[in-house]
Each structure stands twice: as C-alpha cells, then as structure tokens.
Short mmCIF file of C-alpha atoms and ligand atoms in Angstrom, two decimals:
data_model
loop_
_atom_site.label_atom_id
_atom_site.label_comp_id
_atom_site.label_asym_id
_atom_site.label_seq_id
_atom_site.Cartn_x
_atom_site.Cartn_y
_atom_site.Cartn_z
CA MET A 1 60.84 -196.33 -3.00
CA THR A 2 57.85 -198.94 -4.52
CA HIS A 3 54.36 -198.35 -3.89
CA GLU A 4 54.62 -201.68 -2.24
CA GLU A 5 57.25 -200.22 0.26
CA VAL A 6 55.18 -196.79 0.23
CA SER A 7 51.77 -199.00 1.58
CA SER A 8 53.73 -200.81 4.09
CA MET A 9 54.50 -197.62 5.84
CA GLY A 10 51.31 -196.74 6.65
CA THR A 11 48.29 -198.48 7.57
CA ALA A 12 47.60 -201.70 6.32
CA ALA A 13 46.32 -201.40 2.94
CA LYS A 14 45.57 -204.58 0.91
CA LEU A 15 47.21 -204.39 -2.72
CA VAL A 16 45.90 -205.54 -5.18
CA THR A 17 46.77 -205.71 -9.12
CA VAL A 18 45.42 -203.92 -12.03
CA THR A 19 45.39 -204.06 -15.32
CA ILE A 20 45.95 -200.91 -17.69
CA ASN A 21 46.78 -201.20 -21.26
CA GLY A 22 47.56 -204.88 -20.81
CA LYS A 23 50.13 -204.02 -18.14
CA LYS A 24 50.17 -205.02 -14.74
CA TYR A 25 50.29 -202.45 -11.29
CA GLY A 26 50.21 -202.69 -7.91
CA ALA A 27 47.66 -200.49 -6.16
CA ASP A 28 45.85 -199.83 -2.68
CA GLU A 29 42.37 -201.58 -2.39
CA ASP A 30 40.02 -199.00 -3.37
CA GLU A 31 42.63 -196.15 -4.24
CA ILE A 32 41.03 -194.23 -6.80
CA LEU A 33 41.87 -195.14 -10.68
CA LEU A 34 42.73 -192.28 -11.85
CA SER A 35 45.12 -191.58 -8.76
CA VAL A 36 46.77 -194.83 -9.95
CA ALA A 37 46.92 -194.12 -13.54
CA VAL A 38 48.55 -190.51 -13.06
CA ARG A 39 51.33 -191.77 -10.36
CA GLU A 40 52.15 -195.15 -13.20
CA LYS A 41 52.12 -192.16 -15.49
CA ILE A 42 49.27 -193.03 -17.62
CA ALA A 43 47.52 -190.14 -19.80
CA ILE A 44 44.33 -189.79 -19.09
CA PRO A 45 43.02 -186.16 -19.60
CA HIS A 46 40.76 -184.87 -16.53
CA LEU A 47 39.83 -181.42 -15.59
CA CYS A 48 37.68 -181.68 -12.76
CA TYR A 49 39.76 -184.07 -10.18
CA GLU A 50 41.06 -182.31 -7.28
CA ALA A 51 42.71 -184.51 -4.48
CA SER A 52 41.46 -182.31 -1.45
CA LEU A 53 38.04 -182.69 -2.45
CA ASP A 54 35.68 -185.65 -2.97
CA PRO A 55 35.63 -186.71 -6.77
CA TYR A 56 32.55 -186.26 -8.62
CA GLY A 57 32.62 -187.00 -12.01
CA ALA A 58 31.56 -184.00 -13.22
CA CYS A 59 33.78 -183.06 -16.40
CA ARG A 60 33.73 -186.71 -18.02
CA LEU A 61 36.75 -186.52 -19.54
CA CYS A 62 38.39 -189.25 -17.63
CA MET A 63 36.07 -191.47 -19.19
CA VAL A 64 38.26 -195.02 -19.53
CA GLU A 65 36.76 -198.85 -20.55
CA VAL A 66 36.67 -201.70 -17.24
CA VAL A 67 35.95 -204.84 -17.38
CA ARG A 68 34.46 -205.94 -14.54
CA HIS A 69 32.97 -209.08 -13.86
CA GLY A 70 33.35 -209.93 -17.81
CA LYS A 71 31.59 -207.01 -18.33
CA ARG A 72 32.91 -204.50 -20.52
CA GLU A 73 31.75 -200.51 -19.49
CA MET A 74 32.69 -196.84 -19.92
CA VAL A 75 33.20 -195.18 -16.74
CA THR A 76 34.73 -192.07 -15.10
CA SER A 77 37.68 -193.23 -13.26
CA CYS A 78 38.07 -189.94 -11.07
CA THR A 79 35.13 -191.89 -9.60
CA THR A 80 36.03 -195.62 -9.97
CA ARG A 81 37.71 -196.77 -7.05
CA VAL A 82 40.14 -200.16 -8.29
CA THR A 83 39.64 -203.81 -6.95
CA ASP A 84 42.01 -206.87 -7.62
CA GLY A 85 41.96 -208.22 -11.20
CA LEU A 86 40.08 -204.79 -12.66
CA GLU A 87 41.14 -204.41 -15.96
CA VAL A 88 41.17 -201.22 -17.70
CA VAL A 89 41.36 -200.05 -21.20
CA THR A 90 42.27 -195.82 -21.41
CA ASP A 91 42.34 -195.65 -24.98
CA GLY A 92 39.97 -197.80 -26.77
CA PRO A 93 38.07 -196.54 -30.13
CA GLU A 94 34.70 -195.50 -27.93
CA VAL A 95 37.00 -193.82 -25.28
CA VAL A 96 38.25 -191.99 -28.36
CA LYS A 97 35.66 -190.93 -29.87
CA HIS A 98 33.79 -190.00 -26.43
CA ARG A 99 36.78 -188.37 -25.26
CA SER A 100 37.17 -186.32 -28.62
CA ILE A 101 33.59 -184.96 -28.17
CA LEU A 102 34.47 -183.81 -25.58
CA PHE A 103 36.81 -181.75 -26.21
CA GLU A 104 35.26 -180.28 -29.11
CA LEU A 105 32.49 -179.17 -26.76
CA TYR A 106 34.65 -177.55 -24.54
CA LEU A 107 36.26 -176.15 -27.26
CA ALA A 108 32.91 -174.14 -27.83
CA GLU A 109 32.44 -174.02 -24.12
CA ALA A 110 35.91 -172.04 -23.59
CA PRO A 111 37.45 -171.19 -26.69
CA LYS A 112 39.96 -168.81 -24.86
CA SER A 113 41.35 -171.71 -22.17
CA GLU A 114 45.24 -172.19 -23.57
CA VAL A 115 44.99 -175.09 -21.22
CA ILE A 116 41.81 -176.41 -23.10
CA LYS A 117 43.07 -175.93 -26.80
CA ALA A 118 46.49 -177.57 -24.87
CA MET A 119 44.70 -180.33 -23.42
CA ALA A 120 42.60 -181.29 -26.44
CA ALA A 121 45.65 -180.94 -29.46
CA ARG A 122 47.10 -183.61 -27.13
CA TYR A 123 44.62 -185.83 -28.42
CA GLY A 124 44.44 -184.76 -31.82
CA VAL A 125 41.76 -182.35 -31.48
CA THR A 126 42.28 -179.04 -33.17
CA LYS A 127 38.82 -177.41 -34.17
CA THR A 128 35.58 -177.93 -32.89
CA ARG A 129 31.75 -178.60 -34.98
CA PHE A 130 30.01 -176.43 -32.21
CA LEU A 131 29.35 -173.02 -31.89
CA LYS A 132 31.76 -170.51 -29.96
CA LYS A 133 30.55 -169.06 -27.00
CA ILE A 134 32.19 -165.59 -26.52
CA ASP A 135 31.30 -163.45 -24.84
CA THR A 136 33.41 -159.85 -24.27
CA THR A 137 31.54 -159.20 -20.50
CA ASP A 138 32.24 -162.83 -19.35
CA SER A 139 34.08 -162.02 -15.93
CA LEU A 140 35.66 -165.41 -16.97
CA GLY A 141 37.23 -164.24 -19.67
CA ASN A 142 35.37 -166.82 -21.79
CA LYS A 143 38.03 -169.99 -20.01
CA CYS A 144 35.48 -171.30 -17.91
CA ILE A 145 33.29 -174.74 -18.20
CA LEU A 146 31.28 -174.80 -15.49
CA CYS A 147 32.76 -177.90 -14.03
CA GLY A 148 32.10 -175.87 -9.98
CA LEU A 149 35.21 -176.97 -8.58
CA CYS A 150 36.33 -173.25 -7.33
CA VAL A 151 32.32 -173.44 -5.98
CA ARG A 152 33.66 -176.42 -3.98
CA ALA A 153 36.47 -175.14 -2.73
CA CYS A 154 35.16 -172.14 -1.71
CA ASN A 155 32.10 -173.64 0.05
CA GLU A 156 33.61 -176.75 1.21
CA LEU A 157 37.09 -176.50 1.85
CA MET A 158 36.94 -172.82 3.31
CA GLY A 159 33.66 -172.65 4.29
CA ALA A 160 32.85 -169.03 2.96
CA GLY A 161 30.25 -169.49 0.34
CA ALA A 162 30.95 -166.44 -1.51
CA ILE A 163 30.27 -167.51 -5.08
CA GLY A 164 27.80 -170.28 -7.05
CA PHE A 165 26.11 -170.60 -10.28
CA VAL A 166 24.11 -167.71 -11.28
CA ASN A 167 21.13 -168.23 -14.19
CA ARG A 168 20.11 -171.07 -15.53
CA GLY A 169 20.77 -172.99 -18.98
CA PRO A 170 22.89 -171.79 -21.41
CA TYR A 171 23.52 -168.40 -19.60
CA THR A 172 24.63 -170.31 -16.38
CA VAL A 173 28.05 -168.57 -15.01
CA VAL A 174 29.70 -168.60 -11.86
CA ASN A 175 30.17 -165.69 -9.63
CA THR A 176 28.85 -163.54 -6.57
CA PRO A 177 25.56 -163.59 -5.54
CA TYR A 178 23.38 -160.99 -7.64
CA PHE A 179 26.97 -159.88 -9.19
CA GLU A 180 27.56 -157.73 -6.43
CA ALA A 181 30.58 -157.41 -4.16
CA SER A 182 30.89 -160.30 -1.74
CA ARG A 183 31.44 -160.03 1.92
CA ASP A 184 31.55 -163.63 2.60
CA CYS A 185 34.86 -163.61 0.55
CA LEU A 186 37.96 -164.37 2.18
CA GLY A 187 40.01 -163.53 -0.71
CA CYS A 188 42.25 -166.83 0.12
CA GLY A 189 42.85 -167.67 -3.32
CA ALA A 190 41.40 -171.53 -3.07
CA CYS A 191 39.05 -170.82 -6.32
CA VAL A 192 42.13 -169.42 -8.47
CA LYS A 193 44.39 -172.40 -7.15
CA VAL A 194 41.53 -175.62 -8.33
CA CYS A 195 40.62 -174.05 -11.38
CA PRO A 196 41.34 -175.98 -14.10
CA THR A 197 41.19 -173.80 -16.80
CA ASN A 198 43.07 -170.70 -15.38
CA ALA A 199 39.77 -168.73 -15.74
CA VAL A 200 40.02 -167.16 -11.88
CA GLU A 201 41.53 -163.83 -11.74
CA MET A 202 42.76 -162.36 -8.73
CA GLU A 203 45.26 -159.22 -8.23
CA ASP A 204 46.80 -157.46 -5.38
CA GLN A 205 47.37 -154.09 -5.17
CA LYS A 206 48.97 -152.22 -2.33
CA ASN A 207 46.92 -152.96 0.40
CA GLU A 208 43.67 -155.06 -1.12
CA ARG A 209 43.70 -158.03 -2.71
CA ILE A 210 41.03 -157.54 -5.91
CA MET A 211 39.22 -160.71 -7.15
CA LYS A 212 38.58 -159.24 -10.38
CA SER A 213 35.99 -162.51 -11.43
CA TRP A 214 34.21 -162.49 -8.63
CA SER A 215 32.56 -159.06 -9.05
CA ASN A 216 35.82 -157.60 -8.29
CA THR A 217 35.55 -158.27 -4.51
CA ARG A 218 37.65 -156.19 -2.54
CA VAL A 219 39.15 -157.73 0.68
CA PRO A 220 41.59 -155.58 2.78
CA LEU A 221 45.33 -157.07 3.30
CA ALA A 222 47.11 -158.03 6.13
CA GLN A 223 50.36 -155.69 6.74
CA CYS A 224 53.64 -157.66 8.42
CA ASP A 225 54.83 -155.35 11.32
CA CYS A 226 58.29 -156.57 11.37
CA CYS A 227 58.96 -155.79 7.51
CA GLY A 228 56.40 -153.57 6.52
CA ARG A 229 55.03 -155.76 3.40
CA TYR A 230 50.57 -156.90 3.00
CA TYR A 231 51.18 -160.37 2.87
CA ALA A 232 47.83 -161.96 3.32
CA PRO A 233 43.92 -161.59 3.21
CA LYS A 234 43.67 -160.09 7.32
CA ALA A 235 40.33 -162.53 7.65
CA LEU A 236 42.30 -165.60 6.56
CA ALA A 237 45.72 -164.41 8.00
CA ALA A 238 43.57 -164.20 11.08
CA THR A 239 41.26 -167.20 10.67
CA ILE A 240 44.69 -169.20 10.34
CA LEU A 241 46.11 -168.17 13.71
CA ALA A 242 43.58 -168.39 15.39
CA ARG A 243 43.33 -172.26 14.24
CA VAL A 244 47.05 -173.41 13.99
CA THR A 245 49.00 -170.65 16.42
CA PRO A 246 47.30 -169.71 19.35
CA SER A 247 50.25 -169.89 21.50
CA LEU A 248 52.03 -167.51 19.77
CA LYS A 249 52.35 -163.89 21.38
CA GLU A 250 50.70 -161.30 19.31
CA GLU A 251 53.91 -159.86 18.20
CA ILE A 252 54.51 -162.59 16.76
CA ALA A 253 51.14 -162.92 15.23
CA ARG A 254 51.07 -159.94 13.68
CA CYS A 255 53.88 -161.27 11.26
CA CYS A 256 53.73 -162.19 8.17
CA PRO A 257 55.18 -165.84 8.08
CA GLU A 258 58.44 -165.06 7.16
CA CYS A 259 59.71 -162.72 9.55
CA ARG A 260 57.58 -165.04 11.88
CA GLY A 261 59.93 -168.11 10.72
CA LYS A 262 62.59 -165.49 11.70
CA LEU A 263 61.59 -164.58 15.29
CA ILE A 264 60.92 -167.77 16.11
CA ALA A 265 63.99 -169.48 15.16
CA LYS A 266 65.68 -166.55 17.24
CA LYS A 267 63.87 -166.99 20.26
CA GLU A 268 64.93 -171.22 20.23
CA ILE A 269 68.88 -170.04 19.85
CA LEU A 270 68.13 -167.33 22.39
CA ALA A 271 66.52 -170.65 24.29
CA LYS A 272 68.92 -172.70 23.80
CA THR A 273 72.16 -170.43 24.77
CA GLY A 274 69.93 -169.15 27.54
CA GLY A 275 70.70 -165.61 26.12
CA ALA A 276 74.58 -165.74 25.00
CA ARG A 277 75.07 -164.89 21.89
S1 LIG B 1 35.37 -170.52 -12.73
FE1 LIG B 1 37.42 -172.78 -13.13
S2 LIG B 1 36.87 -173.97 -11.73
FE2 LIG B 1 35.10 -172.40 -11.53
S3 LIG B 1 33.86 -173.36 -12.54
FE3 LIG B 1 34.87 -171.91 -14.16
S4 LIG B 1 36.72 -173.63 -14.88
FE4 LIG B 1 35.60 -174.75 -13.00
S1 LIG B 2 38.07 -185.56 -13.75
FE1 LIG B 2 36.89 -187.25 -13.72
S2 LIG B 2 35.24 -186.62 -14.84
FE2 LIG B 2 36.44 -184.81 -14.63
#
C-alpha cells in the first residue's frame, strides 16, 4: 500500500511533496521530517527521537540542511515539520562536519556504548579527539549520553517521576534522588525500552525486579494464580488492570496475560456452545 493510499484511509491530511537529496517524496503536511526519512529508508542518524514522546531535539545528531523561502539553514529533522516544496539535503559538507564532531563527543561521553560506536562507524567516525569519560562507579556503564529520554518516559508516559538528572555540569548523571532506592519506581522498564544506547539495566530475580541502574531499586513482581510464574511488577499489573479491564472477574485479573487469554477464550467457547463440549 502506498503512502498516499494509507493517508487517504485516515482523516484527510493534506499531501505535500518534499525533495530529499534531489528525489521527490510524498508526505502528510506537518509530518515530522525525520519520520518521513525513516519511512523512505533515508539514513539520518538519530538518538533522542522517540515516537511516543514529543520531539525535543536533544542529541542534535539528526541535523540536515533545508531550503526555506530561498534560505539554506541547518535544522534538527526530528523537530522540523514538512511543508510543500521543502528541499532537504541530508549529507552536505556542513552536515557531515557537524555530525562527525557530535559523534566524537558521544564517543567520549559514552565510551562503552556499542550502539554509539557502531552508529559512528557507519558514518566514518571511529576515533575521538576528546577525553574519554570513564567512571568505574557509573551505574549506567559509561553508556549514557544524557539525552533524557528515560527521565521523560518515566515522567510523561508512566507518571512515576522516579528518576531525574542528578548533580550539575560535567558531574551530571541520571539516577534516583539522592541515589536512594526509589519508592516511586513501577519497575515498568519504559526507561530500558526508550534508552537509545542500551545504558539502563534491569533484571528479574525470582519474585522481584531489580532496576540495577537506578540505585538497585527493587520492585515486587505479581505471581500468576494459574501458572505460578512471576509475570509483571505488582503495581504495574494493578494499574493496567484497573484501567483496561475493569470488568474482568477477580480470578481472571490475578492471572498473567497468557493464562488470561486462555481463560477468556475458554469462556467465549463455553458461551457460544452453551456449555456443550
Ligand atoms: S540512560 Fe539512556 S535514555 Fe537515559 S539519559 Fe542516558 S542515554 Fe538517555
Ligand atoms: S533525534 Fe533529533 S535531535 Fe536527537
């Protein structure tokens, strides 16, 4: 299905044409330029763009050149909305220079991040002239670039506010307040999922989840009454059930999603067959 066909199925978004590296592409007006590029498989490196959060241009890696009203300027593609006739160059000399310096900075900032190393290498940067910041006590394993996505996911998506920026200037890190185990952490793992450098670590051990990066915060896991396995953080399971399945009976609510699915399917079959097997 073409992009035009997909667009025509939803609410009537105005279609525009953008030129990227000399080739024309269709897009919805006001679509984020980076998402157009990703959809069209045009390589633009990016670290801090997460579709579930408002883009905020923190990493600056997604810089491209655009021509607007006859004027050429550098913009972050994750914060730029496309308009009809927009011209974009993703790999001009200015962009390449800017991007290479940023990669060098990130190689120094997060020297243990294989994600950063691999991404930088794809753009020809394998060394850094900047001093590498190795901290053997870093709970994020020297992989954090301070993009803030984990903090935003915790606050804006989960409403937990368990982590934040701690300290200032070159000593800034992300962690729990006062580096103490958090009472607010749900153990949901949203921070792990959004982190672009795989810096955040958590581990499930028997009946609890340990958020290793966040001062070893321990979160109890809910146990499935049907199969006995520990399947999700207790607080999260309760929150989700209260929100999305209030009509489920208690015995179903205490089960893991797999067992719940089986129970619901069984009930549906019984309802359709009137109990006959
Ligand atoms: S831990 Fe990951 S998501 Fe959080 S600030 Fe560091 S790089 Fe960004
Ligand atoms: S992805 Fe655009 S600034 Fe980070």
